[in-house]
Amino acid sequence: LDAANTLKLQKVTTIENIDINTHGDAAVQHITTSETTSPGADTLTTVSYQVITNRRFDPSHNVENQMVYTYASEGGVLLDVQEIRSEGFHSSGTSLKQTIVTYADAEKTRIIDAKVVENDPGTISPQGNVGTTTITRYTSASIGGNGSGAIDLTAASPIDVQVINTSSFDIRGNALSQEIIKKWYDGEAL
């Protein structure tokens, strides 16, 4: 809202779905996110451009295997590349577990983050809002199938664990009240 209590545009996300199969699943997505540069401004600036390759879907059309290239803008500087494997889905479509490896380079040779995100199924609302999420980061990862297969963390050591408890959400699913607890590993002990 501006000074006159008028609702103002703040963010626009444009999704282009490409190579849609007979089941309605898009093999490729281009996502452009633009935001205003200051409150009340009318000019939008691109803050993110993503190229997503969706390799495999489950029977309910949830993406199980995907690769995401994130740029500062279309044709701009590469920010990172993620390989994401999702497994088990709540009826809302929210993934129960995601294993994510983030790379600093397009060739996927320099890992900057490896983590497992687990959403407690007993705390997921019908809208997909998650009450409790546990994120465990690891020292390394390997990916089979020339980089498109399963993510293996068996040789990795855990670094830290973050538990996010969200007790209330707005009507758009944004967290209004959260408690974040972070613990780290000292050798093998948490």
CSV table of C-alpha atoms in Angstrom, one decimal:
chain,number,residue,atom,x,y,z
A,1,LEU,CA,0.0,0.0,0.0
A,2,ASP,CA,1.2,3.5,-0.7
A,3,ALA,CA,0.5,6.7,1.3
A,4,ALA,CA,-3.0,7.0,-0.2
A,5,ASN,CA,-3.7,3.4,0.9
A,6,THR,CA,-3.7,2.2,-2.7
A,7,LEU,CA,-2.5,-1.3,-3.4
A,8,LYS,CA,0.7,-1.1,-5.5
A,9,LEU,CA,2.5,-3.8,-7.7
A,10,GLN,CA,5.6,-5.1,-6.0
A,11,LYS,CA,6.5,-8.3,-7.8
A,12,VAL,CA,5.8,-10.2,-11.0
A,13,THR,CA,6.7,-13.8,-11.7
A,14,THR,CA,6.3,-15.0,-15.3
A,15,ILE,CA,6.4,-18.8,-16.0
A,16,GLU,CA,6.9,-20.1,-19.6
A,17,ASN,CA,6.2,-23.8,-19.9
A,18,ILE,CA,7.9,-25.6,-22.8
A,19,ASP,CA,7.7,-29.1,-24.3
A,20,ILE,CA,4.5,-30.1,-22.5
A,21,ASN,CA,3.7,-33.8,-22.8
A,22,THR,CA,0.3,-35.4,-23.3
A,23,HIS,CA,-0.1,-35.6,-19.5
A,24,GLY,CA,0.4,-31.8,-19.1
A,25,ASP,CA,3.9,-32.0,-17.6
A,26,ALA,CA,6.4,-29.3,-18.8
A,27,ALA,CA,9.9,-30.7,-19.6
A,28,VAL,CA,11.3,-27.2,-19.4
A,29,GLN,CA,10.3,-24.0,-17.6
A,30,HIS,CA,11.6,-20.5,-17.9
A,31,ILE,CA,10.8,-18.3,-14.8
A,32,THR,CA,11.4,-14.6,-14.7
A,33,THR,CA,11.0,-12.7,-11.4
A,34,SER,CA,10.8,-8.9,-11.4
A,35,GLU,CA,10.4,-6.6,-8.5
A,36,THR,CA,10.1,-2.9,-7.9
A,37,THR,CA,13.3,-1.2,-6.8
A,38,SER,CA,11.6,0.7,-3.9
A,39,PRO,CA,8.2,0.8,-2.1
A,40,GLY,CA,5.6,2.5,-4.3
A,41,ALA,CA,7.8,2.5,-7.4
A,42,ASP,CA,6.2,1.6,-10.8
A,43,THR,CA,9.3,0.3,-12.5
A,44,LEU,CA,10.0,-3.4,-12.3
A,45,THR,CA,13.6,-4.8,-12.4
A,46,THR,CA,14.4,-8.4,-13.2
A,47,VAL,CA,16.0,-10.0,-10.1
A,48,SER,CA,16.1,-13.6,-11.2
A,49,TYR,CA,15.8,-15.8,-14.3
A,50,GLN,CA,15.6,-19.6,-14.0
A,51,VAL,CA,15.8,-22.4,-16.6
A,52,ILE,CA,14.3,-25.5,-15.1
A,53,THR,CA,14.6,-29.0,-16.7
A,54,ASN,CA,12.0,-31.4,-15.3
A,55,ARG,CA,13.3,-34.9,-16.0
A,56,ARG,CA,10.9,-37.1,-14.2
A,57,PHE,CA,7.4,-36.9,-12.8
A,58,ASP,CA,5.4,-39.2,-10.5
A,59,PRO,CA,1.8,-40.3,-11.5
A,60,SER,CA,0.4,-37.3,-9.7
A,61,HIS,CA,2.5,-34.9,-11.9
A,62,ASN,CA,4.9,-34.0,-9.1
A,63,VAL,CA,8.5,-33.4,-10.3
A,64,GLU,CA,10.9,-36.0,-8.8
A,65,ASN,CA,14.1,-35.1,-10.7
A,66,GLN,CA,15.0,-31.6,-11.9
A,67,MET,CA,17.9,-29.3,-12.7
A,68,VAL,CA,17.7,-25.5,-12.1
A,69,TYR,CA,20.0,-22.9,-13.6
A,70,THR,CA,19.6,-19.5,-11.9
A,71,TYR,CA,20.8,-16.3,-13.5
A,72,ALA,CA,20.7,-12.6,-12.4
A,73,SER,CA,18.7,-12.0,-15.6
A,74,GLU,CA,18.0,-13.6,-18.9
A,75,GLY,CA,21.3,-14.0,-20.7
A,76,GLY,CA,23.0,-12.6,-17.5
A,77,VAL,CA,25.5,-13.9,-14.9
A,78,LEU,CA,25.0,-17.5,-13.7
A,79,LEU,CA,24.3,-17.4,-10.0
A,80,ASP,CA,24.1,-21.2,-9.4
A,81,VAL,CA,23.0,-24.6,-10.6
A,82,GLN,CA,20.9,-27.0,-8.5
A,83,GLU,CA,20.2,-30.7,-8.9
A,84,ILE,CA,17.0,-31.5,-7.0
A,85,ARG,CA,15.5,-34.9,-6.2
A,86,SER,CA,12.1,-35.0,-4.5
A,87,GLU,CA,10.5,-38.0,-3.0
A,88,GLY,CA,7.2,-38.7,-1.2
A,89,PHE,CA,4.5,-36.1,-1.7
A,90,HIS,CA,1.8,-34.8,0.6
A,91,SER,CA,-1.7,-34.7,-1.0
A,92,SER,CA,-1.2,-30.9,-1.4
A,93,GLY,CA,1.8,-31.6,-3.7
A,94,THR,CA,4.4,-30.6,-1.1
A,95,SER,CA,7.5,-32.8,-1.2
A,96,LEU,CA,8.2,-34.7,2.0
A,97,LYS,CA,11.9,-34.9,1.2
A,98,GLN,CA,14.2,-33.1,-1.2
A,99,THR,CA,17.9,-33.7,-1.7
A,100,ILE,CA,19.6,-30.7,-3.2
A,101,VAL,CA,23.1,-30.1,-4.5
A,102,THR,CA,24.1,-26.6,-5.5
A,103,TYR,CA,27.0,-25.9,-7.8
A,104,ALA,CA,28.8,-22.6,-8.5
A,105,ASP,CA,29.4,-23.4,-12.2
A,106,ALA,CA,27.5,-24.5,-15.3
A,107,GLU,CA,29.6,-27.6,-15.7
A,108,LYS,CA,28.6,-28.7,-12.2
A,109,THR,CA,32.2,-29.3,-11.0
A,110,ARG,CA,32.2,-27.0,-7.8
A,111,ILE,CA,29.7,-28.0,-5.1
A,112,ILE,CA,28.8,-25.1,-2.8
A,113,ASP,CA,26.0,-26.7,-0.9
A,114,ALA,CA,24.5,-30.2,-0.4
A,115,LYS,CA,21.5,-30.6,1.8
A,116,VAL,CA,18.4,-32.7,2.6
A,117,VAL,CA,15.1,-30.9,3.3
A,118,GLU,CA,12.5,-32.9,5.2
A,119,ASN,CA,9.0,-31.6,5.7
A,120,ASP,CA,7.1,-33.2,8.6
A,121,PRO,CA,4.0,-34.7,6.9
A,122,GLY,CA,1.9,-34.3,10.2
A,123,THR,CA,2.4,-30.5,10.0
A,124,ILE,CA,1.5,-29.9,6.3
A,125,SER,CA,-1.8,-28.1,5.8
A,126,PRO,CA,-4.1,-28.9,2.9
A,127,GLN,CA,-2.8,-25.7,1.2
A,128,GLY,CA,0.8,-27.1,1.4
A,129,ASN,CA,2.0,-24.9,4.2
A,130,VAL,CA,4.7,-26.7,6.3
A,131,GLY,CA,4.7,-26.4,10.0
A,132,THR,CA,8.1,-28.2,10.6
A,133,THR,CA,11.0,-28.4,8.2
A,134,THR,CA,14.4,-30.0,9.0
A,135,ILE,CA,17.4,-29.0,6.8
A,136,THR,CA,20.6,-31.0,7.1
A,137,ARG,CA,23.6,-29.7,5.3
A,138,TYR,CA,26.5,-32.1,4.2
A,139,THR,CA,30.2,-31.7,3.2
A,140,SER,CA,29.8,-33.2,-0.2
A,141,ALA,CA,27.7,-35.3,-2.6
A,142,SER,CA,27.9,-37.3,-5.7
A,143,ILE,CA,25.3,-37.8,-8.5
A,144,GLY,CA,25.0,-40.9,-10.6
A,145,GLY,CA,23.8,-41.1,-14.2
A,146,ASN,CA,26.2,-38.5,-15.6
A,147,GLY,CA,24.8,-35.9,-13.2
A,148,SER,CA,21.1,-36.6,-13.7
A,149,GLY,CA,20.7,-39.7,-11.5
A,150,ALA,CA,20.4,-40.3,-7.8
A,151,ILE,CA,22.1,-38.0,-5.3
A,152,ASP,CA,24.4,-40.0,-3.0
A,153,LEU,CA,25.4,-38.5,0.4
A,154,THR,CA,26.7,-41.7,2.0
A,155,ALA,CA,30.4,-40.6,1.8
A,156,ALA,CA,29.5,-37.1,3.2
A,157,SER,CA,29.6,-35.9,6.7
A,158,PRO,CA,26.8,-33.7,8.1
A,159,ILE,CA,27.7,-30.1,8.9
A,160,ASP,CA,24.6,-28.7,10.6
A,161,VAL,CA,20.9,-29.1,11.1
A,162,GLN,CA,18.3,-26.4,11.1
A,163,VAL,CA,14.7,-27.0,12.3
A,164,ILE,CA,12.1,-24.4,11.2
A,165,ASN,CA,8.9,-24.4,13.1
A,166,THR,CA,6.2,-22.2,11.6
A,167,SER,CA,3.1,-21.6,13.7
A,168,SER,CA,1.1,-19.2,11.5
A,169,PHE,CA,0.8,-18.3,7.8
A,170,ASP,CA,-0.9,-15.5,5.9
A,171,ILE,CA,-3.5,-16.3,3.2
A,172,ARG,CA,-0.7,-16.5,0.6
A,173,GLY,CA,1.2,-19.1,2.5
A,174,ASN,CA,3.9,-16.7,3.8
A,175,ALA,CA,5.2,-17.5,7.3
A,176,LEU,CA,4.0,-15.0,9.9
A,177,SER,CA,5.6,-16.6,13.0
A,178,GLN,CA,8.6,-18.9,13.0
A,179,GLU,CA,11.1,-20.4,15.4
A,180,ILE,CA,14.4,-21.5,13.8
A,181,ILE,CA,16.8,-23.7,15.8
A,182,LYS,CA,20.2,-24.4,14.3
A,183,LYS,CA,22.7,-26.9,15.6
A,184,TRP,CA,26.0,-28.0,14.2
A,185,TYR,CA,28.1,-31.1,14.3
A,186,ASP,CA,31.3,-31.3,16.3
A,187,GLY,CA,32.9,-34.3,14.7
A,188,GLU,CA,30.2,-37.0,14.8
A,189,ALA,CA,28.1,-35.5,17.6
A,190,LEU,CA,25.3,-33.0,17.1
